[in-house]
Every structure is written in structure tokens, then in C-alpha cells.
Amino acid sequence: DTAVSQTPKYLVTQMGNDKSIKCEQNLGHDTMYWYKQDSKKFLKIMFSYNNKELIINETVPNRFSPKSPDKAHLNLHINSLELGDSAVYFCASSLSGTQSTDTQYFGPGTRLTVL
Amino acid sequence: QKEVEQDPGPLSVPEGAIVSLNCTYSNSAFQYFMWYRQYSRKGPELLMYTYSSGNKEDGRFTAQVDKSSKYISLFIRDSQPSDSATYLCAMKIARGSTLGRLYFGRGTQLTVWP
């Protein structure tokens, strides 16, 4: 069973379009995250949710809007896609997000290409 | 200056070599240190987790932390071609509103050739 899954795995779209990436975890974790990994492999946090509540909201354009329908799901909606949004987006989850020993488990990533 | 600095490599070594990967950091609030391994087109997976200065060993892997120098290392003994991956260091603070947030280095790409 996949612990953290993301769909789609690949997403190719035109500039200006709106798209969504879905994430689900079956680990029973309370906290979920979205990360962006650029072409140089730099991994940077975008958002985190704990029990459907937004905890971390980094300096991300407001074209990016996370939505957590329940604690097992955290989706990422992106409006008006730009070339610079091309990257790999990773979802992750951790048991609580507040314990120092928490481990984050990452999904396989969604490779977004904006043309 | 980024909070976590890591030489991106690439690093290429022969099978059986000892590999040393390093990160430095500037924020003394970092108290927990991790190494993640990321295979090509996969998500990062946790390799080592440590929070005290000194060494922690797990099989062929040793994580070393020197908080006084703000320097962490990962050593891989008897490296194997299957160790070829990008290694990312990550850190987090002990308390505060950003507890749980990971700060990553840029990753070092390692290739072990047979």
C-alpha cells in the first residue's frame, strides 16, 4: 500500500491554465505538507496543514491555494499557471507536526511542466 | 545567505569508497538533523535522524553532528552502486511557531560506479 500518494504524476499544461494536484495519505497522520522542488533540486516548503487547519503558509503567490477536505487529503490548486511554476511538487505527511521526533514521509511527486 | 548550505556536487566515486557528505548551517536554533535520500524521479526518504552532537551509526551509514561548528556530515562506508542518489540534509528547530518545518540543503548528487 502506498503511504503518501499523489495524482497526477505528470502534468503538462499551457500558461494561464488552472490545475489541481491531489494528495492522500493512509498513515493516519495529522499533518500534511506541500513542497516545491526546483530544477536544482532545492526543496522548499509551501504549506502545511494540521487536522485541516493551515499551520505554515510560506511566501507563495496567492495563485496557489491548498485545500484540505479532511486530514487524510491535502490538494493544491494553482490558478493562472506561469512558466516559473514548472517544478516537481511533493506532498508529505507527519504524525503530528509538533513533536521533535516527527518524521515526514514524502509522496512520489508531481512533475508540472508549464508551456 | 541560505540557512542551510550544501555542496550540490556532483560527486562520483568507485564502488567500495567511503563517501563524505556535508552541510553547514547558520541558525543556532536548529536542533534536529536529518539526512534524506532521493532516487531519481522519486520522493525523498528519511535515511538518518539525529539531535545530539556526536555520531550515530546505522549499518554502512554514520551521521555526525557538530553543533559548535554548525556542521553535519553523512558518511557512507563501502559504497554501492545502489547508493547512487541525491542526498539532502534537513534541519528543524526545537520549538516555536515553525516547529515541524524542515529546512533543506540543496542536495548532493552522488554516483557510485561499479
mmCIF file of C-alpha atoms in Angstrom:
data_model
loop_
_atom_site.group_PDB
_atom_site.id
_atom_site.type_symbol
_atom_site.label_atom_id
_atom_site.label_comp_id
_atom_site.label_asym_id
_atom_site.label_seq_id
_atom_site.Cartn_x
_atom_site.Cartn_y
_atom_site.Cartn_z
ATOM 1 C CA ASP A 1 0.000 0.000 0.000
ATOM 2 C CA THR A 2 1.281 3.458 -0.888
ATOM 3 C CA ALA A 3 1.619 5.594 2.245
ATOM 4 C CA VAL A 4 1.510 9.016 0.565
ATOM 5 C CA SER A 5 0.115 9.139 -2.944
ATOM 6 C CA GLN A 6 -0.202 11.992 -5.399
ATOM 7 C CA THR A 7 -2.096 12.426 -8.650
ATOM 8 C CA PRO A 8 -1.263 13.082 -11.349
ATOM 9 C CA LYS A 9 2.357 12.008 -11.589
ATOM 10 C CA TYR A 10 2.955 14.216 -14.617
ATOM 11 C CA LEU A 11 1.110 17.367 -15.601
ATOM 12 C CA VAL A 12 1.816 19.322 -18.776
ATOM 13 C CA THR A 13 -0.265 22.414 -19.370
ATOM 14 C CA GLN A 14 -0.324 25.803 -21.012
ATOM 15 C CA MET A 15 0.415 29.121 -19.351
ATOM 16 C CA GLY A 16 -2.679 30.724 -17.879
ATOM 17 C CA ASN A 17 -4.497 27.469 -17.144
ATOM 18 C CA ASP A 18 -5.779 26.388 -13.739
ATOM 19 C CA LYS A 19 -4.797 22.966 -12.435
ATOM 20 C CA SER A 20 -5.037 20.861 -9.285
ATOM 21 C CA ILE A 21 -2.788 18.251 -7.705
ATOM 22 C CA LYS A 22 -4.229 15.783 -5.227
ATOM 23 C CA CYS A 23 -2.547 14.137 -2.258
ATOM 24 C CA GLU A 24 -3.738 11.400 0.044
ATOM 25 C CA GLN A 25 -2.063 9.667 2.984
ATOM 26 C CA ASN A 26 -3.189 6.435 4.616
ATOM 27 C CA LEU A 27 -0.848 6.658 7.607
ATOM 28 C CA GLY A 28 -3.344 8.236 9.977
ATOM 29 C CA HIS A 29 -1.134 11.323 10.255
ATOM 30 C CA ASP A 30 -2.457 14.678 11.434
ATOM 31 C CA THR A 31 -0.152 16.966 9.460
ATOM 32 C CA MET A 32 0.357 17.281 5.725
ATOM 33 C CA TYR A 33 2.697 19.466 3.675
ATOM 34 C CA TRP A 34 3.304 20.734 0.172
ATOM 35 C CA TYR A 35 6.858 21.279 -1.053
ATOM 36 C CA LYS A 36 8.209 22.629 -4.317
ATOM 37 C CA GLN A 37 11.461 21.243 -5.738
ATOM 38 C CA ASP A 38 13.070 23.355 -8.438
ATOM 39 C CA SER A 39 15.321 22.215 -11.266
ATOM 40 C CA LYS A 40 18.355 22.453 -8.985
ATOM 41 C CA LYS A 41 16.759 20.033 -6.521
ATOM 42 C CA PHE A 42 16.149 22.695 -3.885
ATOM 43 C CA LEU A 43 13.195 21.571 -1.778
ATOM 44 C CA LYS A 44 11.175 24.346 -0.198
ATOM 45 C CA ILE A 45 8.068 24.161 1.942
ATOM 46 C CA MET A 46 4.948 25.914 0.689
ATOM 47 C CA PHE A 47 2.177 24.984 3.120
ATOM 48 C CA SER A 48 1.375 22.708 5.990
ATOM 49 C CA TYR A 49 -1.967 21.691 7.463
ATOM 50 C CA ASN A 50 -2.651 20.107 10.826
ATOM 51 C CA ASN A 51 -6.062 18.463 11.112
ATOM 52 C CA LYS A 52 -7.392 20.568 8.229
ATOM 53 C CA GLU A 53 -6.061 23.797 9.758
ATOM 54 C CA LEU A 54 -3.422 25.871 7.924
ATOM 55 C CA ILE A 55 -0.238 25.987 10.016
ATOM 56 C CA ILE A 56 2.552 27.087 7.691
ATOM 57 C CA ASN A 57 1.975 29.431 4.775
ATOM 58 C CA GLU A 58 5.267 30.451 3.225
ATOM 59 C CA THR A 59 5.690 33.357 0.849
ATOM 60 C CA VAL A 60 3.876 31.747 -2.015
ATOM 61 C CA PRO A 61 1.872 33.618 -4.681
ATOM 62 C CA ASN A 62 -1.816 33.617 -3.842
ATOM 63 C CA ARG A 63 -2.400 31.802 -7.137
ATOM 64 C CA PHE A 64 -1.567 28.731 -5.057
ATOM 65 C CA SER A 65 -4.376 27.627 -2.792
ATOM 66 C CA PRO A 66 -4.238 24.499 -0.654
ATOM 67 C CA LYS A 67 -7.428 22.750 0.376
ATOM 68 C CA SER A 68 -7.798 20.055 2.990
ATOM 69 C CA PRO A 69 -11.222 18.357 2.878
ATOM 70 C CA ASP A 70 -10.164 16.007 5.684
ATOM 71 C CA LYS A 71 -6.946 15.197 7.467
ATOM 72 C CA ALA A 72 -6.047 12.440 5.014
ATOM 73 C CA HIS A 73 -6.180 14.718 1.974
ATOM 74 C CA LEU A 74 -4.403 17.906 1.002
ATOM 75 C CA ASN A 75 -4.926 19.231 -2.502
ATOM 76 C CA LEU A 76 -3.114 22.053 -4.235
ATOM 77 C CA HIS A 77 -4.907 24.267 -6.709
ATOM 78 C CA ILE A 78 -2.904 26.592 -8.928
ATOM 79 C CA ASN A 79 -4.544 29.432 -10.867
ATOM 80 C CA SER A 80 -3.163 31.226 -13.904
ATOM 81 C CA LEU A 81 -0.134 28.990 -14.271
ATOM 82 C CA GLU A 82 3.172 30.657 -15.154
ATOM 83 C CA LEU A 83 6.374 29.292 -16.677
ATOM 84 C CA GLY A 84 8.134 29.640 -13.321
ATOM 85 C CA ASP A 85 5.665 27.244 -11.729
ATOM 86 C CA SER A 86 7.327 24.377 -13.580
ATOM 87 C CA ALA A 87 8.805 22.152 -10.875
ATOM 88 C CA VAL A 88 8.216 18.930 -9.004
ATOM 89 C CA TYR A 89 5.654 19.277 -6.239
ATOM 90 C CA PHE A 90 5.877 16.904 -3.291
ATOM 91 C CA CYS A 91 3.262 16.161 -0.714
ATOM 92 C CA ALA A 92 4.389 14.882 2.689
ATOM 93 C CA SER A 93 2.802 13.911 5.969
ATOM 94 C CA SER A 94 3.896 13.500 9.573
ATOM 95 C CA LEU A 95 2.260 12.107 12.683
ATOM 96 C CA SER A 96 1.666 15.383 14.498
ATOM 97 C CA GLY A 97 3.950 18.074 13.092
ATOM 98 C CA THR A 98 4.693 19.344 16.578
ATOM 99 C CA GLN A 99 6.786 16.586 18.068
ATOM 100 C CA SER A 100 10.516 16.995 17.655
ATOM 101 C CA THR A 101 10.891 13.350 16.663
ATOM 102 C CA ASP A 102 8.261 13.537 13.920
ATOM 103 C CA THR A 103 9.322 12.107 10.598
ATOM 104 C CA GLN A 104 7.975 13.430 7.340
ATOM 105 C CA TYR A 105 7.015 10.881 4.700
ATOM 106 C CA PHE A 106 7.055 12.096 1.132
ATOM 107 C CA GLY A 107 4.904 11.194 -1.824
ATOM 108 C CA PRO A 108 6.353 10.330 -5.255
ATOM 109 C CA GLY A 109 5.978 13.865 -6.577
ATOM 110 C CA THR A 110 4.034 15.549 -9.383
ATOM 111 C CA ARG A 111 6.170 16.879 -12.219
ATOM 112 C CA LEU A 112 4.479 20.025 -13.511
ATOM 113 C CA THR A 113 5.563 21.496 -16.836
ATOM 114 C CA VAL A 114 4.084 24.797 -17.947
ATOM 115 C CA LEU A 115 4.481 25.571 -21.651
ATOM 116 C CA GLN B 1 22.937 33.511 2.576
ATOM 117 C CA LYS B 2 20.755 30.427 2.769
ATOM 118 C CA GLU B 3 20.178 28.966 6.216
ATOM 119 C CA VAL B 4 21.422 25.532 5.137
ATOM 120 C CA GLU B 5 24.332 25.221 2.745
ATOM 121 C CA GLN B 6 25.167 22.012 0.918
ATOM 122 C CA ASP B 7 27.575 21.433 -1.954
ATOM 123 C CA PRO B 8 25.444 20.118 -4.839
ATOM 124 C CA GLY B 9 28.302 18.106 -6.349
ATOM 125 C CA PRO B 10 28.058 16.038 -8.435
ATOM 126 C CA LEU B 11 30.179 13.508 -6.588
ATOM 127 C CA SER B 12 31.365 10.391 -8.398
ATOM 128 C CA VAL B 13 33.169 7.587 -6.568
ATOM 129 C CA PRO B 14 34.105 3.959 -7.263
ATOM 130 C CA GLU B 15 32.273 1.124 -5.566
ATOM 131 C CA GLY B 16 33.680 0.442 -2.106
ATOM 132 C CA ALA B 17 34.789 4.028 -1.466
ATOM 133 C CA ILE B 18 33.984 5.966 1.682
ATOM 134 C CA VAL B 19 31.731 8.895 0.879
ATOM 135 C CA SER B 20 31.539 12.056 2.955
ATOM 136 C CA LEU B 21 28.613 14.447 2.507
ATOM 137 C CA ASN B 22 28.390 17.702 4.419
ATOM 138 C CA CYS B 23 26.117 20.582 5.311
ATOM 139 C CA THR B 24 26.661 23.782 7.227
ATOM 140 C CA TYR B 25 24.017 25.947 8.802
ATOM 141 C CA SER B 26 23.768 29.404 10.262
ATOM 142 C CA ASN B 27 20.733 29.221 12.545
ATOM 143 C CA SER B 28 21.721 28.055 16.020
ATOM 144 C CA ALA B 29 18.049 27.270 16.736
ATOM 145 C CA PHE B 30 18.358 24.137 14.607
ATOM 146 C CA GLN B 31 18.427 21.208 16.974
ATOM 147 C CA TYR B 32 17.267 18.245 14.887
ATOM 148 C CA PHE B 33 19.141 16.985 11.875
ATOM 149 C CA MET B 34 18.159 14.574 9.157
ATOM 150 C CA TRP B 35 19.525 13.077 6.003
ATOM 151 C CA TYR B 36 17.142 12.161 3.226
ATOM 152 C CA ARG B 37 17.961 10.073 0.176
ATOM 153 C CA GLN B 38 16.178 10.805 -3.084
ATOM 154 C CA TYR B 39 16.432 8.469 -6.029
ATOM 155 C CA SER B 40 15.856 9.878 -9.487
ATOM 156 C CA ARG B 41 12.186 10.745 -10.060
ATOM 157 C CA LYS B 42 11.184 9.607 -6.574
ATOM 158 C CA GLY B 43 10.282 11.329 -3.339
ATOM 159 C CA PRO B 44 12.835 11.857 -0.549
ATOM 160 C CA GLU B 45 13.028 9.110 2.059
ATOM 161 C CA LEU B 46 14.435 9.509 5.543
ATOM 162 C CA LEU B 47 17.829 7.888 5.997
ATOM 163 C CA MET B 48 19.134 9.171 9.309
ATOM 164 C CA TYR B 49 17.770 11.305 12.163
ATOM 165 C CA THR B 50 19.831 12.730 14.991
ATOM 166 C CA TYR B 51 19.556 15.522 17.508
ATOM 167 C CA SER B 52 22.711 15.494 19.568
ATOM 168 C CA SER B 53 26.283 16.308 18.775
ATOM 169 C CA GLY B 54 28.358 13.261 18.032
ATOM 170 C CA ASN B 55 27.965 10.222 15.820
ATOM 171 C CA LYS B 56 25.029 7.966 15.059
ATOM 172 C CA GLU B 57 25.589 4.780 13.125
ATOM 173 C CA ASP B 58 23.159 2.671 11.125
ATOM 174 C CA GLY B 59 24.746 -0.075 9.074
ATOM 175 C CA ARG B 60 27.030 1.494 6.493
ATOM 176 C CA PHE B 61 25.786 4.997 7.304
ATOM 177 C CA THR B 62 27.106 7.326 10.004
ATOM 178 C CA ALA B 63 25.617 10.714 10.754
ATOM 179 C CA GLN B 64 27.808 13.202 12.544
ATOM 180 C CA VAL B 65 26.728 16.475 14.129
ATOM 181 C CA ASP B 66 28.968 19.246 15.428
ATOM 182 C CA LYS B 67 26.689 21.923 16.834
ATOM 183 C CA SER B 68 29.570 24.149 17.941
ATOM 184 C CA SER B 69 30.737 24.405 14.326
ATOM 185 C CA LYS B 70 27.214 24.237 12.874
ATOM 186 C CA TYR B 71 28.306 21.378 10.661
ATOM 187 C CA ILE B 72 26.780 17.994 9.924
ATOM 188 C CA SER B 73 28.092 15.087 7.890
ATOM 189 C CA LEU B 74 26.916 11.799 6.475
ATOM 190 C CA PHE B 75 29.467 9.063 5.872
ATOM 191 C CA ILE B 76 28.767 6.067 3.678
ATOM 192 C CA ARG B 77 31.143 3.139 4.054
ATOM 193 C CA ASP B 78 31.670 0.504 1.373
ATOM 194 C CA SER B 79 29.568 2.495 -1.065
ATOM 195 C CA GLN B 80 27.454 0.555 -3.549
ATOM 196 C CA PRO B 81 26.015 1.483 -6.959
ATOM 197 C CA SER B 82 22.586 1.319 -5.276
ATOM 198 C CA ASP B 83 23.670 4.295 -3.134
ATOM 199 C CA SER B 84 23.619 6.484 -6.254
ATOM 200 C CA ALA B 85 21.059 9.166 -5.436
ATOM 201 C CA THR B 86 20.739 12.753 -4.268
ATOM 202 C CA TYR B 87 21.326 13.197 -0.545
ATOM 203 C CA LEU B 88 19.548 16.060 1.150
ATOM 204 C CA CYS B 89 20.306 17.318 4.618
ATOM 205 C CA ALA B 90 17.403 18.781 6.556
ATOM 206 C CA MET B 91 17.050 20.522 9.890
ATOM 207 C CA LYS B 92 14.365 21.772 12.195
ATOM 208 C CA ILE B 93 14.138 23.972 15.244
ATOM 209 C CA ALA B 94 13.269 22.739 18.707
ATOM 210 C CA ARG B 95 10.319 24.973 19.474
ATOM 211 C CA GLY B 96 8.242 27.890 18.328
ATOM 212 C CA SER B 97 5.627 28.543 15.718
ATOM 213 C CA THR B 98 7.660 26.949 12.953
ATOM 214 C CA LEU B 99 8.189 23.696 14.823
ATOM 215 C CA GLY B 100 7.835 20.845 12.364
ATOM 216 C CA ARG B 101 9.053 22.847 9.412
ATOM 217 C CA LEU B 102 12.052 21.308 7.668
ATOM 218 C CA TYR B 103 14.802 23.420 6.185
ATOM 219 C CA PHE B 104 16.584 21.568 3.405
ATOM 220 C CA GLY B 105 20.001 21.837 1.866
ATOM 221 C CA ARG B 106 20.233 21.849 -1.890
ATOM 222 C CA GLY B 107 21.185 18.180 -2.062
ATOM 223 C CA THR B 108 24.365 16.447 -3.223
ATOM 224 C CA GLN B 109 24.126 14.191 -6.252
ATOM 225 C CA LEU B 110 26.161 11.017 -5.703
ATOM 226 C CA THR B 111 27.091 8.413 -8.298
ATOM 227 C CA VAL B 112 28.819 5.198 -7.285
ATOM 228 C CA TRP B 113 30.249 3.393 -10.278
ATOM 229 C CA PRO B 114 30.998 -0.337 -10.316
#
